[in-house]
PDB file of C-alpha atoms in Angstrom:
ATOM      1  CA  MET A   1      -3.516  64.341  33.738  1.00 60.00           C
ATOM      2  CA  ALA A   2      -3.960  60.947  32.086  1.00 59.00           C
ATOM      3  CA  LEU A   3      -4.297  62.605  28.705  1.00 58.00           C
ATOM      4  CA  SER A   4      -1.030  64.457  29.078  1.00 65.00           C
ATOM      5  CA  LYS A   5       0.751  61.222  30.105  1.00 63.00           C
ATOM      6  CA  ALA A   6      -0.613  59.445  27.049  1.00 58.00           C
ATOM      7  CA  ALA A   7       0.462  62.298  24.820  1.00 61.00           C
ATOM      8  CA  SER A   8       3.973  62.277  26.273  1.00 66.00           C
ATOM      9  CA  PHE A   9       4.186  58.498  25.804  1.00 61.00           C
ATOM     10  CA  VAL A  10       3.127  58.746  22.159  1.00 57.00           C
ATOM     11  CA  LYS A  11       5.580  61.577  21.669  1.00 61.00           C
ATOM     12  CA  SER A  12       8.411  59.453  23.105  1.00 62.00           C
ATOM     13  CA  ILE A  13       7.571  56.512  20.820  1.00 57.00           C
ATOM     14  CA  THR A  14       7.231  58.417  17.537  1.00 55.00           C
ATOM     15  CA  PRO A  15      10.450  59.089  15.649  1.00 52.00           C
ATOM     16  CA  ARG A  16      11.516  62.636  15.453  1.00 53.00           C
ATOM     17  CA  CYS A  17      14.162  64.514  13.560  1.00 50.00           C
ATOM     18  CA  ARG A  18      16.691  66.031  15.816  1.00 52.00           C
ATOM     19  CA  VAL A  19      18.191  69.267  14.816  1.00 50.00           C
ATOM     20  CA  SER A  20      21.865  68.636  14.698  1.00 49.00           C
ATOM     21  CA  PRO A  21      24.557  71.198  15.386  1.00 52.00           C
ATOM     22  CA  PRO A  22      26.113  72.911  12.378  1.00 52.00           C
ATOM     23  CA  LEU A  23      29.121  70.610  12.655  1.00 53.00           C
ATOM     24  CA  PHE A  24      27.021  67.668  11.513  1.00 51.00           C
ATOM     25  CA  LYS A  25      24.898  69.522   8.992  1.00 53.00           C
ATOM     26  CA  SER A  26      25.207  66.740   6.376  1.00 54.00           C
ATOM     27  CA  MET A  27      23.907  64.183   8.910  1.00 54.00           C
ATOM     28  CA  GLN A  28      20.726  66.116   9.452  1.00 55.00           C
ATOM     29  CA  CYS A  29      17.547  64.024   9.484  1.00 56.00           C
ATOM     30  CA  THR A  30      15.469  64.667   6.385  1.00 58.00           C
ATOM     31  CA  PRO A  31      11.890  63.476   5.828  1.00 56.00           C
ATOM     32  CA  VAL A  32      13.024  61.059   3.068  1.00 55.00           C
ATOM     33  CA  LYS A  33      15.518  59.383   5.393  1.00 57.00           C
ATOM     34  CA  THR A  34      12.890  59.113   8.094  1.00 55.00           C
ATOM     35  CA  ILE A  35      10.376  57.488   5.740  1.00 54.00           C
ATOM     36  CA  VAL A  36      12.926  55.006   4.397  1.00 58.00           C
ATOM     37  CA  ARG A  37      14.254  54.158   7.848  1.00 58.00           C
ATOM     38  CA  MET A  38      10.852  53.678   9.473  1.00 56.00           C
ATOM     39  CA  GLY A  39       9.243  51.923   6.515  1.00 58.00           C
ATOM     40  CA  GLY A  40       6.770  54.663   5.745  1.00 57.00           C
ATOM     41  CA  GLY A  41       4.576  53.814   8.717  1.00 60.00           C
ATOM     42  CA  ALA A  42       3.089  50.713   7.075  1.00 62.00           C
ATOM     43  CA  PRO A  43       2.209  47.697   9.213  1.00 65.00           C
ATOM     44  CA  ARG A  44       5.271  45.740  10.166  1.00 68.00           C
ATOM     45  CA  MET A  45       5.787  41.983   9.971  1.00 72.00           C
ATOM     46  CA  LEU A  46       5.781  40.909  13.571  1.00 74.00           C
ATOM     47  CA  ARG A  47       7.428  37.811  14.898  1.00 74.00           C
ATOM     48  CA  THR A  48       4.994  35.388  16.461  1.00 72.00           C
ATOM     49  CA  ARG A  49       5.493  32.015  18.006  1.00 70.00           C
ATOM     50  CA  THR A  50       4.722  28.983  15.868  1.00 69.00           C
ATOM     51  CA  LYS A  51       1.475  27.128  16.325  1.00 71.00           C
ATOM     52  CA  ASP A  52       1.498  23.802  18.065  1.00 77.00           C
ATOM     53  CA  ASN A  53       1.330  21.257  15.228  1.00 80.00           C
ATOM     54  CA  ALA A  54       0.273  18.448  17.535  1.00 81.00           C
ATOM     55  CA  TYR A  55      -2.864  20.376  18.429  1.00 85.00           C
ATOM     56  CA  ASP A  56      -3.693  20.816  14.731  1.00 86.00           C
ATOM     57  CA  VAL A  57      -3.172  17.098  14.097  1.00 87.00           C
ATOM     58  CA  ILE A  58      -5.440  16.195  17.006  1.00 90.00           C
ATOM     59  CA  LYS A  59      -8.112  18.554  15.689  1.00 90.00           C
ATOM     60  CA  LEU A  60      -7.910  16.999  12.226  1.00 91.00           C
ATOM     61  CA  LEU A  61      -8.007  13.455  13.607  1.00 92.00           C
ATOM     62  CA  PHE A  62     -11.081  14.291  15.654  1.00 94.00           C
ATOM     63  CA  ARG A  63     -12.739  15.895  12.636  1.00 94.00           C
ATOM     64  CA  TYR A  64     -12.076  12.920  10.350  1.00 93.00           C
ATOM     65  CA  TRP A  65     -13.114  10.513  13.083  1.00 92.00           C
ATOM     66  CA  LEU A  66     -16.406  12.381  13.277  1.00 92.00           C
ATOM     67  CA  TYR A  67     -16.789  12.140   9.506  1.00 94.00           C
ATOM     68  CA  GLY A  68     -16.808   8.358   9.882  1.00 92.00           C
ATOM     69  CA  ALA A  69     -18.287   7.876  13.353  1.00 92.00           C
ATOM     70  CA  VAL A  70     -21.344  10.088  13.047  1.00 92.00           C
ATOM     71  CA  PRO A  71     -22.762   8.462   9.886  1.00 93.00           C
ATOM     72  CA  ALA A  72     -21.908   4.985  11.179  1.00 92.00           C
ATOM     73  CA  SER A  73     -23.655   5.642  14.496  1.00 92.00           C
ATOM     74  CA  LEU A  74     -26.701   7.022  12.653  1.00 93.00           C
ATOM     75  CA  ILE A  75     -26.885   3.912  10.467  1.00 92.00           C
ATOM     76  CA  VAL A  76     -26.538   1.606  13.475  1.00 90.00           C
ATOM     77  CA  ALA A  77     -29.204   3.533  15.396  1.00 92.00           C
ATOM     78  CA  TYR A  78     -31.587   3.428  12.411  1.00 92.00           C
ATOM     79  CA  THR A  79     -31.163  -0.307  11.909  1.00 90.00           C
ATOM     80  CA  ASN A  80     -31.548  -1.091  15.592  1.00 86.00           C
ATOM     81  CA  LEU A  81     -34.618   1.122  16.024  1.00 89.00           C
ATOM     82  CA  PHE A  82     -36.546   0.548  12.806  1.00 90.00           C
ATOM     83  CA  VAL A  83     -35.359  -2.729  11.275  1.00 88.00           C
ATOM     84  CA  GLY A  84     -34.831  -4.745  14.454  1.00 85.00           C
ATOM     85  CA  ASN A  85     -33.512  -8.199  15.174  1.00 88.00           C
ATOM     86  CA  ALA A  86     -34.467 -11.244  13.151  1.00 84.00           C
ATOM     87  CA  VAL A  87     -36.795 -13.885  14.523  1.00 84.00           C
ATOM     88  CA  LEU A  88     -36.482 -17.524  13.481  1.00 81.00           C
ATOM     89  CA  HIS A  89     -39.707 -19.313  12.579  1.00 83.00           C
ATOM     90  CA  ASP A  90     -40.434 -22.915  11.829  1.00 88.00           C
ATOM     91  CA  TYR A  91     -40.543 -23.606   8.116  1.00 86.00           C
ATOM     92  CA  ASP A  92     -41.066 -26.532   5.810  1.00 88.00           C
ATOM     93  CA  PRO A  93     -37.726 -27.420   4.172  1.00 86.00           C
ATOM     94  CA  GLU A  94     -39.522 -28.815   1.122  1.00 90.00           C
ATOM     95  CA  LEU A  95     -41.245 -25.513   0.407  1.00 90.00           C
ATOM     96  CA  TYR A  96     -38.622 -22.979   1.418  1.00 89.00           C
ATOM     97  CA  GLU A  97     -34.857 -23.033   1.611  1.00 88.00           C
ATOM     98  CA  PRO A  98     -33.480 -20.017   3.527  1.00 86.00           C
ATOM     99  CA  GLU A  99     -30.490 -18.080   2.289  1.00 88.00           C
ATOM    100  CA  GLU A 100     -27.257 -18.053   4.290  1.00 88.00           C
ATOM    101  CA  ASP A 101     -27.683 -14.436   5.415  1.00 88.00           C
ATOM    102  CA  GLU A 102     -31.135 -15.130   6.910  1.00 88.00           C
ATOM    103  CA  PHE A 103     -29.642 -17.072   9.812  1.00 87.00           C
ATOM    104  CA  TYR A 104     -28.005 -14.024  11.423  1.00 89.00           C
ATOM    105  CA  LYS A 105     -29.828 -12.234  14.225  1.00 89.00           C
ATOM    106  CA  TYR A 106     -28.763  -8.596  13.852  1.00 90.00           C
ATOM    107  CA  PRO A 107     -29.563  -6.518  10.753  1.00 90.00           C
ATOM    108  CA  ILE A 108     -26.016  -5.257  10.223  1.00 90.00           C
ATOM    109  CA  GLN A 109     -24.679  -8.816  10.348  1.00 90.00           C
ATOM    110  CA  ARG A 110     -27.345  -9.851   7.842  1.00 91.00           C
ATOM    111  CA  TRP A 111     -26.387  -6.994   5.512  1.00 91.00           C
ATOM    112  CA  LEU A 112     -22.682  -7.859   5.773  1.00 92.00           C
ATOM    113  CA  ALA A 113     -23.395 -11.549   5.135  1.00 92.00           C
ATOM    114  CA  LYS A 114     -25.555 -10.694   2.132  1.00 92.00           C
ATOM    115  CA  TYR A 115     -23.450  -8.059   0.371  1.00 94.00           C
ATOM    116  CA  ILE A 116     -19.879  -8.110   1.734  1.00 94.00           C
ATOM    117  CA  VAL A 117     -18.893 -11.580   2.987  1.00 93.00           C
ATOM    118  CA  GLU A 118     -18.656 -14.419   0.484  1.00 93.00           C
ATOM    119  CA  ASP A 119     -21.233 -17.169   0.596  1.00 90.00           C
ATOM    120  CA  PRO A 120     -19.872 -20.315   2.331  1.00 90.00           C
ATOM    121  CA  LYS A 121     -21.046 -22.473  -0.592  1.00 91.00           C
ATOM    122  CA  VAL A 122     -18.979 -20.403  -3.003  1.00 93.00           C
ATOM    123  CA  THR A 123     -15.879 -20.649  -0.795  1.00 94.00           C
ATOM    124  CA  TYR A 124     -16.424 -24.425  -0.536  1.00 96.00           C
ATOM    125  CA  TYR A 125     -16.583 -24.782  -4.320  1.00 97.00           C
ATOM    126  CA  LYS A 126     -13.492 -22.597  -4.701  1.00 97.00           C
ATOM    127  CA  GLN A 127     -11.567 -24.869  -2.332  1.00 97.00           C
ATOM    128  CA  ILE A 128     -12.739 -27.935  -4.247  1.00 98.00           C
ATOM    129  CA  GLN A 129     -11.574 -26.341  -7.505  1.00 97.00           C
ATOM    130  CA  GLN A 130      -8.144 -25.619  -5.989  1.00 97.00           C
ATOM    131  CA  LEU A 131      -7.888 -29.252  -4.845  1.00 98.00           C
ATOM    132  CA  GLU A 132      -8.849 -30.506  -8.309  1.00 98.00           C
ATOM    133  CA  ILE A 133      -6.233 -28.272  -9.942  1.00 97.00           C
ATOM    134  CA  ALA A 134      -3.596 -29.564  -7.498  1.00 97.00           C
ATOM    135  CA  MET A 135      -4.605 -33.172  -8.236  1.00 97.00           C
ATOM    136  CA  GLN A 136      -4.407 -32.569 -12.007  1.00 97.00           C
ATOM    137  CA  PHE A 137      -0.981 -31.014 -11.598  1.00 96.00           C
ATOM    138  CA  GLY A 138       0.187 -34.002  -9.526  1.00 96.00           C
ATOM    139  CA  ARG A 139      -1.155 -36.408 -12.149  1.00 96.00           C
ATOM    140  CA  GLN A 140       0.637 -34.493 -14.886  1.00 96.00           C
ATOM    141  CA  VAL A 141       3.930 -34.508 -12.954  1.00 95.00           C
ATOM    142  CA  ARG A 142       3.641 -38.261 -12.331  1.00 95.00           C
ATOM    143  CA  PHE A 143       2.864 -38.882 -16.004  1.00 94.00           C
ATOM    144  CA  THR A 144       5.840 -36.824 -17.243  1.00 91.00           C
ATOM    145  CA  THR A 145       8.244 -38.534 -14.821  1.00 89.00           C
ATOM    146  CA  GLU A 146       6.945 -41.893 -16.021  1.00 90.00           C
ATOM    147  CA  VAL A 147       7.535 -40.858 -19.642  1.00 86.00           C
ATOM    148  CA  PHE A 148      11.083 -39.713 -18.805  1.00 82.00           C
ATOM    149  CA  GLN A 149      11.830 -43.036 -17.113  1.00 82.00           C
ATOM    150  CA  LEU A 150      10.516 -45.010 -20.105  1.00 82.00           C
ATOM    151  CA  GLN A 151      12.580 -42.877 -22.482  1.00 77.00           C
ATOM    152  CA  LYS A 152      15.672 -43.519 -20.376  1.00 74.00           C
ATOM    153  CA  LEU A 153      15.035 -47.264 -20.368  1.00 74.00           C
ATOM    154  CA  GLU A 154      14.508 -47.442 -24.125  1.00 72.00           C
ATOM    155  CA  ASP A 155      17.111 -44.771 -24.906  1.00 67.00           C
ATOM    156  CA  GLU A 156      14.667 -42.938 -27.142  1.00 72.00           C
ATOM    157  CA  GLY A 157      12.786 -39.693 -27.205  1.00 70.00           C
ATOM    158  CA  MET A 158      13.169 -36.051 -28.080  1.00 68.00           C
ATOM    159  CA  ILE A 159      15.264 -35.178 -25.021  1.00 62.00           C
ATOM    160  CA  PRO A 160      18.797 -34.056 -25.974  1.00 59.00           C
ATOM    161  CA  PHE A 161      20.591 -35.632 -23.002  1.00 58.00           C
ATOM    162  CA  PHE A 162      19.713 -39.126 -24.289  1.00 53.00           C
ATOM    163  CA  ASP A 163      21.906 -38.595 -27.382  1.00 57.00           C
ATOM    164  CA  HIS A 164      25.569 -39.494 -27.499  1.00 61.00           C
ATOM    165  CA  PRO A 165      27.605 -37.193 -25.301  1.00 62.00           C
ATOM    166  CA  VAL A 166      29.929 -34.658 -26.856  1.00 64.00           C
ATOM    167  CA  VAL A 167      33.570 -35.667 -26.358  1.00 67.00           C
ATOM    168  CA  SER A 168      36.431 -33.215 -26.787  1.00 71.00           C
ATOM    169  CA  ARG A 169      39.092 -33.886 -29.469  1.00 72.00           C
ATOM    170  CA  ASP A 170      41.884 -34.474 -26.929  1.00 74.00           C
ATOM    171  CA  LEU A 171      39.861 -37.013 -25.034  1.00 76.00           C
ATOM    172  CA  ARG A 172      38.833 -38.643 -28.315  1.00 77.00           C
ATOM    173  CA  ASP A 173      42.493 -39.135 -29.271  1.00 81.00           C
ATOM    174  CA  GLU A 174      43.233 -40.685 -25.887  1.00 82.00           C
ATOM    175  CA  LEU A 175      40.241 -42.991 -26.201  1.00 80.00           C
ATOM    176  CA  ASP A 176      41.376 -44.060 -29.689  1.00 83.00           C
ATOM    177  CA  ALA A 177      44.862 -44.828 -28.361  1.00 85.00           C
ATOM    178  CA  TRP A 178      43.445 -46.852 -25.478  1.00 83.00           C
ATOM    179  CA  ALA A 179      41.094 -48.729 -27.852  1.00 84.00           C
ATOM    180  CA  ASN A 180      44.018 -49.596 -30.178  1.00 85.00           C
ATOM    181  CA  GLN A 181      46.112 -50.840 -27.241  1.00 85.00           C
ATOM    182  CA  ASN A 182      43.352 -53.119 -26.046  1.00 82.00           C
ATOM    183  CA  ASN A 183      42.444 -54.367 -29.539  1.00 80.00           C
ATOM    184  CA  PHE A 184      38.925 -52.954 -29.578  1.00 77.00           C
ATOM    185  CA  ALA A 185      37.027 -52.561 -32.806  1.00 65.00           C
ATOM    186  CA  GLU A 186      37.162 -49.226 -34.482  1.00 61.00           C
ATOM    187  CA  ARG A 187      34.802 -46.474 -33.548  1.00 56.00           C
ATOM    188  CA  PRO A 188      31.398 -46.604 -35.271  1.00 58.00           C
ATOM    189  CA  SER A 189      31.038 -44.154 -38.109  1.00 57.00           C
ATOM    190  CA  GLU A 190      29.830 -40.693 -37.221  1.00 56.00           C
ATOM    191  CA  ARG A 191      26.340 -39.788 -38.231  1.00 50.00           C
TER     192      ARG A 191
END
């Protein structure tokens, strides 16, 4: 019974050529038309719903977080279990001067202070160098302003604005007329 139902279901799904009446003889279903229409029975491209991109992003974030978190946790566990915390001992300052990184308690802090973070002495000397450069620059600015003031007072120097100003020809004619009216001496000869 079940087998006959399955066979009838398969028979209803499969395409079949209907025998048409003689009126529609040209419209008869041929095997070539059936193959072209049904695609030759090859697997069809089915429509599926799109994947949830947020889920993929979360998976990737978790994976990359594990790439960083697992090695970091292993390193921290190793240092805490096998290296251990530092212990301060009394020492003679004349015989031994400890490094800056030896004052930290935890091994990871000591490693960071030794290899990553800059030594406080070096940063101190860098700041002193910056202050010295700023002081030299200030001294140079004060010296140049002093030189400019002396050149202005003595009306000398290589600066072009201390020379005689350029006067246009029209203004020169007016000045000559005014000088003649007021009985001034003639203009000094041009250089």
